[in-house]
CSV table of C-alpha atoms in Angstrom, one decimal:
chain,number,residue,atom,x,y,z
A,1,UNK,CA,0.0,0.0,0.0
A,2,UNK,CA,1.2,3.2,-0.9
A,3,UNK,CA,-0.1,6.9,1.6
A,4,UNK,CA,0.6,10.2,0.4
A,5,UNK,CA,-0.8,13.4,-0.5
A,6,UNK,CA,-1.8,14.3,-3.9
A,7,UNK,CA,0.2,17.3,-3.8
A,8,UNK,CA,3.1,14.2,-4.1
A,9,UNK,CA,1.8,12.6,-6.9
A,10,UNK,CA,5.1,13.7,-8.7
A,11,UNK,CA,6.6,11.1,-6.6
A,12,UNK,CA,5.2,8.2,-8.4
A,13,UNK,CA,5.8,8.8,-11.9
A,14,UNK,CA,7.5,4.9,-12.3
A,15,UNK,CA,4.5,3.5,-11.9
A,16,UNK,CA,2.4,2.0,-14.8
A,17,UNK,CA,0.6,5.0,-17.3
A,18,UNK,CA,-2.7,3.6,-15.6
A,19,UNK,CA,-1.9,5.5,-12.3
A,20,UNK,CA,-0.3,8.2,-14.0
A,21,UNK,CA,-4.5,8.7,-15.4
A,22,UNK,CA,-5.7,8.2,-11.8
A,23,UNK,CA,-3.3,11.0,-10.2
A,24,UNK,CA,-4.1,13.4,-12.8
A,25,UNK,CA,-7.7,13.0,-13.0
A,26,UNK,CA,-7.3,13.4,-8.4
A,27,UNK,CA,-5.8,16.6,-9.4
A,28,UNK,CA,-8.9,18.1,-10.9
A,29,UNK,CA,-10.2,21.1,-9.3
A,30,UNK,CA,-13.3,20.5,-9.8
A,31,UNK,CA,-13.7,16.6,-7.8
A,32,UNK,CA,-15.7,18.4,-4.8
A,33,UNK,CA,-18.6,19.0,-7.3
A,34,UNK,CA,-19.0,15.4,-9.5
A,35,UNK,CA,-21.9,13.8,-9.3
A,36,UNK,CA,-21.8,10.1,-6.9
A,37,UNK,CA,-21.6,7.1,-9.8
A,38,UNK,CA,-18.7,6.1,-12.2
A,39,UNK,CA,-16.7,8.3,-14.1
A,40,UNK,CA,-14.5,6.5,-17.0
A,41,UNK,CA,-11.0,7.6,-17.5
A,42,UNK,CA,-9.5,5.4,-19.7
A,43,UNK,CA,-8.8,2.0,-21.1
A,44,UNK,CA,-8.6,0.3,-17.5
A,45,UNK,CA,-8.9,3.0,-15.5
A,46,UNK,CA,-12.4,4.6,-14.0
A,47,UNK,CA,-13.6,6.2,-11.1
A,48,UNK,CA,-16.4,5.5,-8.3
A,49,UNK,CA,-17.6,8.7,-7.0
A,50,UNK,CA,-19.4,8.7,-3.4
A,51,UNK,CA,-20.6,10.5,-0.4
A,52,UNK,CA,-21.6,8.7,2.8
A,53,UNK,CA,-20.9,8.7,6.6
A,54,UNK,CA,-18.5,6.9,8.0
A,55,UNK,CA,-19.6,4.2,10.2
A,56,UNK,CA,-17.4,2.1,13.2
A,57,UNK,CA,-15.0,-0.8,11.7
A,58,UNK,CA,-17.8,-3.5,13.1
A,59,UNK,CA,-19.8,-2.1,10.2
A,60,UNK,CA,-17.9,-3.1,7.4
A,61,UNK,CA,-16.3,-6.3,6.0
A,62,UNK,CA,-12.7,-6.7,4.4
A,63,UNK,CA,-13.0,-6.3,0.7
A,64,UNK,CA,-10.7,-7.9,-1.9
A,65,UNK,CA,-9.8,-7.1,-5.6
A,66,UNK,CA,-8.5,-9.0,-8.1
A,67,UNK,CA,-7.9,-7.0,-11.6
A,68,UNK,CA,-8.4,-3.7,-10.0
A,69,UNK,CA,-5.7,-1.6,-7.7
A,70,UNK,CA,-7.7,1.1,-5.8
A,71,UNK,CA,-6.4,4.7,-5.5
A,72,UNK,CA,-8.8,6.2,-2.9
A,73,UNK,CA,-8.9,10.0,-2.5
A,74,UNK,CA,-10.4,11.7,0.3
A,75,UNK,CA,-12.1,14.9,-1.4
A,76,UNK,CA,-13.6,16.2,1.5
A,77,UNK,CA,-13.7,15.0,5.3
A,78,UNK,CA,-11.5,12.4,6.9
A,79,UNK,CA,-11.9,8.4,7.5
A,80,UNK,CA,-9.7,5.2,8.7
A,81,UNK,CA,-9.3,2.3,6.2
A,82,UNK,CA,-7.9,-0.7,7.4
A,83,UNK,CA,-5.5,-2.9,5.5
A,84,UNK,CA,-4.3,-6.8,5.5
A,85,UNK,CA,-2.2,-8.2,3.6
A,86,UNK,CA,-3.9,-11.4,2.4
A,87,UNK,CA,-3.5,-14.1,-0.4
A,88,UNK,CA,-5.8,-13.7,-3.0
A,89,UNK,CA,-6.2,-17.4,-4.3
A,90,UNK,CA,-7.8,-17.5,-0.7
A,91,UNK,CA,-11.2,-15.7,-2.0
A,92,UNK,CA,-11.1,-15.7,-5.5
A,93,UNK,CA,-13.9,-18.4,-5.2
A,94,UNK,CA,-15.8,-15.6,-3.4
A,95,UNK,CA,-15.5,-13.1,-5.7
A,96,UNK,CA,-18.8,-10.7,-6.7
A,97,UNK,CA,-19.6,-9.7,-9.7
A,98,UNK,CA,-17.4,-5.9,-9.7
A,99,UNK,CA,-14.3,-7.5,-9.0
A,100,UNK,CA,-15.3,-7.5,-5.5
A,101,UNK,CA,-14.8,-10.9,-2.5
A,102,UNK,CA,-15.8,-9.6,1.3
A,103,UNK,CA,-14.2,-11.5,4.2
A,104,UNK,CA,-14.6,-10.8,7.9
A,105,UNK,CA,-10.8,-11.6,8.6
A,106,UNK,CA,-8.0,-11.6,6.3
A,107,UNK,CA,-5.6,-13.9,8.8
A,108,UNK,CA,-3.3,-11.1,9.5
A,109,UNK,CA,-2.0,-8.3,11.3
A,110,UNK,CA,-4.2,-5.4,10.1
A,111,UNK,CA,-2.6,-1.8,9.8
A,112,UNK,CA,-5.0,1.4,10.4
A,113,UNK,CA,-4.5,4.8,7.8
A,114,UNK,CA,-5.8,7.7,8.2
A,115,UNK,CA,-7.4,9.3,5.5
A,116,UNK,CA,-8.0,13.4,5.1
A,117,UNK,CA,-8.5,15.7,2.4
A,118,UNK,CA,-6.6,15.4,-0.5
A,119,UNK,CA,-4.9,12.3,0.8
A,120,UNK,CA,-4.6,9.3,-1.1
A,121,UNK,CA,-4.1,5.3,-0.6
A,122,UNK,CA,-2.9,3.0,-3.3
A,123,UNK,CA,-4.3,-0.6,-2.4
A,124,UNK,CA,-3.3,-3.7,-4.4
A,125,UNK,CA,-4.6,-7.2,-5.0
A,126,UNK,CA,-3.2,-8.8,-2.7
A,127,UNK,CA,-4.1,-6.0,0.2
A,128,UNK,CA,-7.9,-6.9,1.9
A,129,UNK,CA,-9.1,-3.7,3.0
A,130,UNK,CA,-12.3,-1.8,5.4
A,131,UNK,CA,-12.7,1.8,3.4
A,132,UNK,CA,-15.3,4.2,4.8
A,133,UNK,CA,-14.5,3.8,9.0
A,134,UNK,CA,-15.2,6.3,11.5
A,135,UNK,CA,-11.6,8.0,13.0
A,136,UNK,CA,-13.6,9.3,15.6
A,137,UNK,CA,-12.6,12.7,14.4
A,138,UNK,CA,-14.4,14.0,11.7
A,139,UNK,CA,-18.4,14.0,11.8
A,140,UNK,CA,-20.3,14.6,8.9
A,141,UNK,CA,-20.1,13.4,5.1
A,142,UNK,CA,-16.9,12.0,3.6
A,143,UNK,CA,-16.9,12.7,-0.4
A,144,UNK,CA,-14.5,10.0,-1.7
A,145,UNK,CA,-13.2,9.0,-5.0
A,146,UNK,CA,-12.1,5.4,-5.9
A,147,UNK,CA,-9.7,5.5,-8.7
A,148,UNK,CA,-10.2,1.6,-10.1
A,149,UNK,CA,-6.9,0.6,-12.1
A,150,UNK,CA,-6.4,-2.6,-14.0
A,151,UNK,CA,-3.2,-4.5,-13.4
C-alpha cells in the first residue's frame, strides 16, 4: 500500500501509465462537485464517485480485488481504512460480480491509515481492506473517489 498526498503525486511517476491517469484525473479542481456514480478515465482506468458517513469498523467487512488496484482520495472530510495483507487465491472463489470478495478476517495483522482531504491510498490485490470507517474525528459526510486501475 502506498499513503501520500496528492500534492506528491510527482513522486510516483515509475508507476504504470494507468496510475499516472488516476493522479491526474485526483488533481482536478473540480472533484468536490462530480456527481456520486462512475466516471471512465481510460482503457482500464475509472472512477467510483461517493458520499456517505463513516460508520465504526464492526460495520464493514474486508473487501478484496482482483484485476483492480484502488487509489482512494479523500475529497472532502477524513476516514480510517484498514489494510491486510492477504492471499488472494484465498477468496477468488468468493468473488462478486465488480471484481469484488468480502471477508470478515483476512488472517493477519491489520494496519490502520488515516485518510484526510486530499490524501490518497494506493491498495493492491493482494491488500484486503475496510474503506469508509469512522476515526472518531471527523463527523459529517466523507466525499471520496475510488480511482479503479487494472493491473
Amino acid at each position: 500500500m502506498i499513503k501520500d498526498h496528492i500534492s506528491n503525486a510527482a513522486r510516483y511517476a515509475g508507476l504504470p501509465e494507468g496510475f499516472q491517469q488516476a493522479l491526474a484525473f485526483l488533481q482536478r479542481d473540480d472533484l468536490g462537485s462530480l456527481e456520486c456514480g462512475r466516471v471512465d478515465i481510460a482503457e482500464g482506468v475509472f472512477a467510483n464517485i461517493a458520499s456517505y458517513e463513516p460508520v465504526p469498523q464492526d460495520r464493514k467487512q474486508y473487501e478484496q480485488h482482483f484485476e483492480y488496484a484502488d487509489v482512494q482520495f479523500v475529497v472532502e472530510g477524513s476516514e480510517f481504512l484498514i489494510e491486510a495483507p492477504c492471499d488472494p487465491d484465498d477468496y477468488r472463489d468468493q468473488a462478486l460480480e465488480g471484481d469484488c470478495a468480502l471477508c470478515d478476517d483476512p488472517g493477519s495483522v491489520p494496519s490502520i491509515v488515516h485518510l484526510q482531504a486530499g490524501t490518497f491510498a494506493i491498495v493492491w490485490p493482494g491488500e484486503a481492506h475496510k474503506p469508509g470507517l469512522s476515526d472518531g474525528l471527523f463527523r459529517g459526510t466523507v466525499k471520496k473517489v475510488v480511482v479503479k486501475v487494472r493491473v
